[in-house]
Amino acid sequence: EPEVTQTPSHQVTQMGQEVILRCVPISNHLYFYWYRQILGQKVEFLVSFYNNEISEKSEIFDDQFSVERPDGSNFTLKIRSTKLEDSAMYFCASSTSGSSYEQYFGPGTRLTVT
Amino acid sequence: QKEVEQNSGPLSVPEGAIASLNCTYSDRGSQSFFWYRQYSGKSPELIMFIYSNGDKEDGRFTAQLNKASQYVSLLIRDSQPSDSATYLCAVSRTGTYKYIFGTGTRLKVLA
């Protein structure tokens, strides 16, 4: 069964450093998403991406964040200058279509900012 | 008012019983509703989705939607200890791409 994959599973970085989180969505899916979950809190939407551009973003997704589809399979989330409060699980998800269609989540990357 | 509300639990049920999980939402424009299961330290796993009022059954799971009452529920029949997890309700409004998640209900199935 096809699935979303993410690397690395755990990333430790120092405050102020740049990190790139990588995702390979399900191959026939066209819509890609990033969510985050701070420990003990709910899953929060960050951004959606379709046809090589951002289709929607949340208030969390400020200028420190960017997304890219550098090739036909990868989808990345970059945090330019990490802060302590960026420590969270970051989940990539994908869906065949946008709007109301089912989103399938990857295993997540645990980001720890020290 | 929270956008998607769930009782945090834990909800404890004996093995073999029916577990009933509830979710309310505030946005009347919400059109799509999803239930995810999340084991501790793992990612959300989609188990059910429902778009129309009424019931939708898939194996041991039944999702129920009442848009007039802004209420969606998940029933798990013949609960097993392996069903012990946090169940997340997610809601999406037509025309947007984001899911709004509740905080989840922790279910404990006692052997």
PDB file of N, CA, C and O in Angstrom, chain A residues 48-92:
ATOM      1  N   SER A  48      -0.736  24.280   2.570  1.00  0.00           N
ATOM      2  CA  SER A  48      -1.077  23.326   1.511  1.00  0.00           C
ATOM      3  C   SER A  48      -0.430  23.799   0.217  1.00  0.00           C
ATOM      4  O   SER A  48      -0.184  24.998   0.022  1.00  0.00           O
ATOM      5  N   PHE A  49      -0.178  22.854  -0.681  1.00  0.00           N
ATOM      6  CA  PHE A  49       0.634  23.127  -1.867  1.00  0.00           C
ATOM      7  C   PHE A  49       0.067  22.341  -3.029  1.00  0.00           C
ATOM      8  O   PHE A  49      -0.191  21.140  -2.913  1.00  0.00           O
ATOM      9  N   TYR A  50      -0.133  23.037  -4.140  1.00  0.00           N
ATOM     10  CA  TYR A  50      -0.668  22.377  -5.336  1.00  0.00           C
ATOM     11  C   TYR A  50      -0.113  23.070  -6.565  1.00  0.00           C
ATOM     12  O   TYR A  50      -0.017  24.304  -6.607  1.00  0.00           O
ATOM     13  N   ASN A  51       0.262  22.289  -7.530  1.00  0.00           N
ATOM     14  CA  ASN A  51       0.704  22.830  -8.816  1.00  0.00           C
ATOM     15  C   ASN A  51       1.845  23.825  -8.622  1.00  0.00           C
ATOM     16  O   ASN A  51       1.860  24.910  -9.219  1.00  0.00           O
ATOM     17  N   ASN A  52       2.767  23.439  -7.744  1.00  0.00           N
ATOM     18  CA  ASN A  52       3.985  24.228  -7.492  1.00  0.00           C
ATOM     19  C   ASN A  52       3.755  25.583  -6.853  1.00  0.00           C
ATOM     20  O   ASN A  52       4.600  26.483  -7.000  1.00  0.00           O
ATOM     21  N   GLU A  53       2.642  25.722  -6.183  1.00  0.00           N
ATOM     22  CA  GLU A  53       2.468  26.956  -5.424  1.00  0.00           C
ATOM     23  C   GLU A  53       1.639  26.705  -4.180  1.00  0.00           C
ATOM     24  O   GLU A  53       0.888  25.728  -4.099  1.00  0.00           O
ATOM     25  N   ILE A  54       1.794  27.604  -3.219  1.00  0.00           N
ATOM     26  CA  ILE A  54       1.031  27.512  -1.988  1.00  0.00           C
ATOM     27  C   ILE A  54      -0.416  27.848  -2.291  1.00  0.00           C
ATOM     28  O   ILE A  54      -0.721  28.864  -2.919  1.00  0.00           O
ATOM     29  N   SER A  55      -1.334  26.964  -1.859  1.00  0.00           N
ATOM     30  CA  SER A  55      -2.750  27.217  -2.062  1.00  0.00           C
ATOM     31  C   SER A  55      -3.410  27.789  -0.813  1.00  0.00           C
ATOM     32  O   SER A  55      -4.412  28.491  -0.914  1.00  0.00           O
ATOM     33  N   GLU A  56      -2.852  27.503   0.330  1.00  0.00           N
ATOM     34  CA  GLU A  56      -3.387  28.048   1.575  1.00  0.00           C
ATOM     35  C   GLU A  56      -2.318  27.933   2.665  1.00  0.00           C
ATOM     36  O   GLU A  56      -1.526  26.997   2.655  1.00  0.00           O
ATOM     37  N   LYS A  57      -2.284  28.896   3.568  1.00  0.00           N
ATOM     38  CA  LYS A  57      -1.364  28.817   4.695  1.00  0.00           C
ATOM     39  C   LYS A  57      -2.017  29.378   5.943  1.00  0.00           C
ATOM     40  O   LYS A  57      -2.947  30.177   5.867  1.00  0.00           O
ATOM     41  N   SER A  58      -1.503  28.944   7.084  1.00  0.00           N
ATOM     42  CA  SER A  58      -2.061  29.404   8.349  1.00  0.00           C
ATOM     43  C   SER A  58      -1.230  30.570   8.875  1.00  0.00           C
ATOM     44  O   SER A  58      -0.175  30.911   8.326  1.00  0.00           O
ATOM     45  N   GLU A  59      -1.704  31.121   9.972  1.00  0.00           N
ATOM     46  CA  GLU A  59      -0.975  32.227  10.613  1.00  0.00           C
ATOM     47  C   GLU A  59       0.380  31.763  11.138  1.00  0.00           C
ATOM     48  O   GLU A  59       1.295  32.559  11.288  1.00  0.00           O
ATOM     49  N   ILE A  60       0.490  30.484  11.445  1.00  0.00           N
ATOM     50  CA  ILE A  60       1.760  29.954  11.937  1.00  0.00           C
ATOM     51  C   ILE A  60       2.826  30.044  10.857  1.00  0.00           C
ATOM     52  O   ILE A  60       4.010  30.266  11.122  1.00  0.00           O
ATOM     53  N   PHE A  61       2.425  29.850   9.627  1.00  0.00           N
ATOM     54  CA  PHE A  61       3.344  29.775   8.487  1.00  0.00           C
ATOM     55  C   PHE A  61       3.775  31.186   8.106  1.00  0.00           C
ATOM     56  O   PHE A  61       3.253  31.804   7.175  1.00  0.00           O
ATOM     57  N   ASP A  62       4.754  31.715   8.873  1.00  0.00           N
ATOM     58  CA  ASP A  62       5.199  33.083   8.601  1.00  0.00           C
ATOM     59  C   ASP A  62       6.432  33.060   7.693  1.00  0.00           C
ATOM     60  O   ASP A  62       6.758  32.024   7.082  1.00  0.00           O
ATOM     61  N   ASP A  63       7.126  34.169   7.610  1.00  0.00           N
ATOM     62  CA  ASP A  63       8.245  34.297   6.670  1.00  0.00           C
ATOM     63  C   ASP A  63       9.416  33.373   6.985  1.00  0.00           C
ATOM     64  O   ASP A  63      10.322  33.223   6.163  1.00  0.00           O
ATOM     65  N   GLN A  64       9.412  32.788   8.181  1.00  0.00           N
ATOM     66  CA  GLN A  64      10.476  31.855   8.527  1.00  0.00           C
ATOM     67  C   GLN A  64      10.308  30.493   7.849  1.00  0.00           C
ATOM     68  O   GLN A  64      11.238  29.695   7.823  1.00  0.00           O
ATOM     69  N   PHE A  65       9.119  30.259   7.346  1.00  0.00           N
ATOM     70  CA  PHE A  65       8.810  28.973   6.738  1.00  0.00           C
ATOM     71  C   PHE A  65       8.736  29.102   5.211  1.00  0.00           C
ATOM     72  O   PHE A  65       8.297  30.125   4.682  1.00  0.00           O
ATOM     73  N   SER A  66       9.121  28.046   4.537  1.00  0.00           N
ATOM     74  CA  SER A  66       8.913  27.979   3.098  1.00  0.00           C
ATOM     75  C   SER A  66       8.757  26.515   2.693  1.00  0.00           C
ATOM     76  O   SER A  66       9.197  25.615   3.422  1.00  0.00           O
ATOM     77  N   VAL A  67       8.104  26.317   1.576  1.00  0.00           N
ATOM     78  CA  VAL A  67       7.932  24.967   1.057  1.00  0.00           C
ATOM     79  C   VAL A  67       8.357  24.944  -0.398  1.00  0.00           C
ATOM     80  O   VAL A  67       8.327  25.958  -1.094  1.00  0.00           O
ATOM     81  N   GLU A  68       8.733  23.732  -0.824  1.00  0.00           N
ATOM     82  CA  GLU A  68       9.234  23.597  -2.176  1.00  0.00           C
ATOM     83  C   GLU A  68       9.016  22.168  -2.639  1.00  0.00           C
ATOM     84  O   GLU A  68       9.044  21.229  -1.835  1.00  0.00           O
ATOM     85  N   ARG A  69       8.802  22.032  -3.956  1.00  0.00           N
ATOM     86  CA  ARG A  69       8.796  20.700  -4.552  1.00  0.00           C
ATOM     87  C   ARG A  69       9.965  20.702  -5.529  1.00  0.00           C
ATOM     88  O   ARG A  69       9.826  21.067  -6.691  1.00  0.00           O
ATOM     89  N   PRO A  70      11.147  20.337  -5.049  1.00  0.00           N
ATOM     90  CA  PRO A  70      12.360  20.503  -5.862  1.00  0.00           C
ATOM     91  C   PRO A  70      12.453  19.563  -7.054  1.00  0.00           C
ATOM     92  O   PRO A  70      13.184  19.841  -8.010  1.00  0.00           O
ATOM     93  N   ASP A  71      11.713  18.453  -6.992  1.00  0.00           N
ATOM     94  CA  ASP A  71      11.721  17.517  -8.106  1.00  0.00           C
ATOM     95  C   ASP A  71      10.361  16.829  -8.148  1.00  0.00           C
ATOM     96  O   ASP A  71       9.434  17.248  -7.458  1.00  0.00           O
ATOM     97  N   GLY A  72      10.238  15.783  -8.925  1.00  0.00           N
ATOM     98  CA  GLY A  72       8.939  15.159  -9.110  1.00  0.00           C
ATOM     99  C   GLY A  72       8.444  14.322  -7.958  1.00  0.00           C
ATOM    100  O   GLY A  72       7.306  13.850  -7.983  1.00  0.00           O
ATOM    101  N   SER A  73       9.293  14.141  -6.933  1.00  0.00           N
ATOM    102  CA  SER A  73       8.848  13.272  -5.858  1.00  0.00           C
ATOM    103  C   SER A  73       8.933  13.905  -4.472  1.00  0.00           C
ATOM    104  O   SER A  73       8.132  13.595  -3.608  1.00  0.00           O
ATOM    105  N   ASN A  74       9.873  14.796  -4.240  1.00  0.00           N
ATOM    106  CA  ASN A  74      10.072  15.343  -2.904  1.00  0.00           C
ATOM    107  C   ASN A  74       9.260  16.603  -2.661  1.00  0.00           C
ATOM    108  O   ASN A  74       8.970  17.370  -3.590  1.00  0.00           O
ATOM    109  N   PHE A  75       8.924  16.803  -1.411  1.00  0.00           N
ATOM    110  CA  PHE A  75       8.229  18.015  -0.964  1.00  0.00           C
ATOM    111  C   PHE A  75       8.903  18.404   0.341  1.00  0.00           C
ATOM    112  O   PHE A  75       9.023  17.585   1.253  1.00  0.00           O
ATOM    113  N   THR A  76       9.402  19.643   0.419  1.00  0.00           N
ATOM    114  CA  THR A  76      10.199  20.020   1.587  1.00  0.00           C
ATOM    115  C   THR A  76       9.593  21.190   2.335  1.00  0.00           C
ATOM    116  O   THR A  76       8.909  22.038   1.763  1.00  0.00           O
ATOM    117  N   LEU A  77       9.881  21.209   3.628  1.00  0.00           N
ATOM    118  CA  LEU A  77       9.547  22.324   4.497  1.00  0.00           C
ATOM    119  C   LEU A  77      10.848  22.867   5.058  1.00  0.00           C
ATOM    120  O   LEU A  77      11.621  22.121   5.653  1.00  0.00           O
ATOM    121  N   LYS A  78      11.093  24.145   4.842  1.00  0.00           N
ATOM    122  CA  LYS A  78      12.301  24.789   5.369  1.00  0.00           C
ATOM    123  C   LYS A  78      11.910  25.775   6.442  1.00  0.00           C
ATOM    124  O   LYS A  78      10.981  26.574   6.270  1.00  0.00           O
ATOM    125  N   ILE A  79      12.637  25.697   7.546  1.00  0.00           N
ATOM    126  CA  ILE A  79      12.510  26.707   8.596  1.00  0.00           C
ATOM    127  C   ILE A  79      13.831  27.439   8.621  1.00  0.00           C
ATOM    128  O   ILE A  79      14.882  26.837   8.880  1.00  0.00           O
ATOM    129  N   ARG A  80      13.798  28.725   8.345  1.00  0.00           N
ATOM    130  CA  ARG A  80      15.036  29.488   8.108  1.00  0.00           C
ATOM    131  C   ARG A  80      15.861  29.694   9.361  1.00  0.00           C
ATOM    132  O   ARG A  80      17.064  29.517   9.369  1.00  0.00           O
ATOM    133  N   SER A  81      15.264  30.116  10.409  1.00  0.00           N
ATOM    134  CA  SER A  81      15.969  30.419  11.648  1.00  0.00           C
ATOM    135  C   SER A  81      15.137  29.865  12.795  1.00  0.00           C
ATOM    136  O   SER A  81      14.198  30.509  13.273  1.00  0.00           O
ATOM    137  N   THR A  82      15.477  28.679  13.208  1.00  0.00           N
ATOM    138  CA  THR A  82      14.612  27.973  14.158  1.00  0.00           C
ATOM    139  C   THR A  82      14.585  28.643  15.528  1.00  0.00           C
ATOM    140  O   THR A  82      15.583  29.237  15.989  1.00  0.00           O
ATOM    141  N   LYS A  83      13.429  28.525  16.150  1.00  0.00           N
ATOM    142  CA  LYS A  83      13.222  29.034  17.508  1.00  0.00           C
ATOM    143  C   LYS A  83      12.870  27.852  18.409  1.00  0.00           C
ATOM    144  O   LYS A  83      12.460  26.795  17.926  1.00  0.00           O
ATOM    145  N   LEU A  84      13.013  28.068  19.702  1.00  0.00           N
ATOM    146  CA  LEU A  84      12.696  26.994  20.646  1.00  0.00           C
ATOM    147  C   LEU A  84      11.261  26.503  20.446  1.00  0.00           C
ATOM    148  O   LEU A  84      10.982  25.297  20.519  1.00  0.00           O
ATOM    149  N   GLU A  85      10.368  27.439  20.174  1.00  0.00           N
ATOM    150  CA  GLU A  85       8.952  27.088  20.035  1.00  0.00           C
ATOM    151  C   GLU A  85       8.624  26.353  18.740  1.00  0.00           C
ATOM    152  O   GLU A  85       7.490  25.931  18.531  1.00  0.00           O
ATOM    153  N   ASP A  86       9.621  26.178  17.869  1.00  0.00           N
ATOM    154  CA  ASP A  86       9.411  25.361  16.664  1.00  0.00           C
ATOM    155  C   ASP A  86       9.537  23.869  16.964  1.00  0.00           C
ATOM    156  O   ASP A  86       9.253  23.032  16.097  1.00  0.00           O
ATOM    157  N   SER A  87       9.966  23.540  18.166  1.00  0.00           N
ATOM    158  CA  SER A  87      10.083  22.126  18.546  1.00  0.00           C
ATOM    159  C   SER A  87       8.707  21.473  18.502  1.00  0.00           C
ATOM    160  O   SER A  87       7.763  21.928  19.180  1.00  0.00           O
ATOM    161  N   ALA A  88       8.575  20.433  17.696  1.00  0.00           N
ATOM    162  CA  ALA A  88       7.276  19.788  17.478  1.00  0.00           C
ATOM    163  C   ALA A  88       7.475  18.593  16.562  1.00  0.00           C
ATOM    164  O   ALA A  88       8.567  18.369  16.018  1.00  0.00           O
ATOM    165  N   MET A  89       6.404  17.820  16.403  1.00  0.00           N
ATOM    166  CA  MET A  89       6.348  16.816  15.333  1.00  0.00           C
ATOM    167  C   MET A  89       5.808  17.506  14.101  1.00  0.00           C
ATOM    168  O   MET A  89       4.791  18.215  14.180  1.00  0.00           O
ATOM    169  N   TYR A  90       6.466  17.309  12.985  1.00  0.00           N
ATOM    170  CA  TYR A  90       6.001  17.867  11.727  1.00  0.00           C
ATOM    171  C   TYR A  90       5.548  16.715  10.832  1.00  0.00           C
ATOM    172  O   TYR A  90       6.313  15.792  10.547  1.00  0.00           O
ATOM    173  N   PHE A  91       4.300  16.816  10.422  1.00  0.00           N
ATOM    174  CA  PHE A  91       3.716  15.780   9.579  1.00  0.00           C
ATOM    175  C   PHE A  91       3.479  16.311   8.178  1.00  0.00           C
ATOM    176  O   PHE A  91       2.917  17.393   8.002  1.00  0.00           O
ATOM    177  N   CYS A  92       3.886  15.526   7.209  1.00  0.00           N
ATOM    178  CA  CYS A  92       3.544  15.777   5.821  1.00  0.00           C
ATOM    179  C   CYS A  92       2.323  14.932   5.489  1.00  0.00           C
ATOM    180  O   CYS A  92       2.159  13.822   6.016  1.00  0.00           O
TER     181      CYS A  92
END
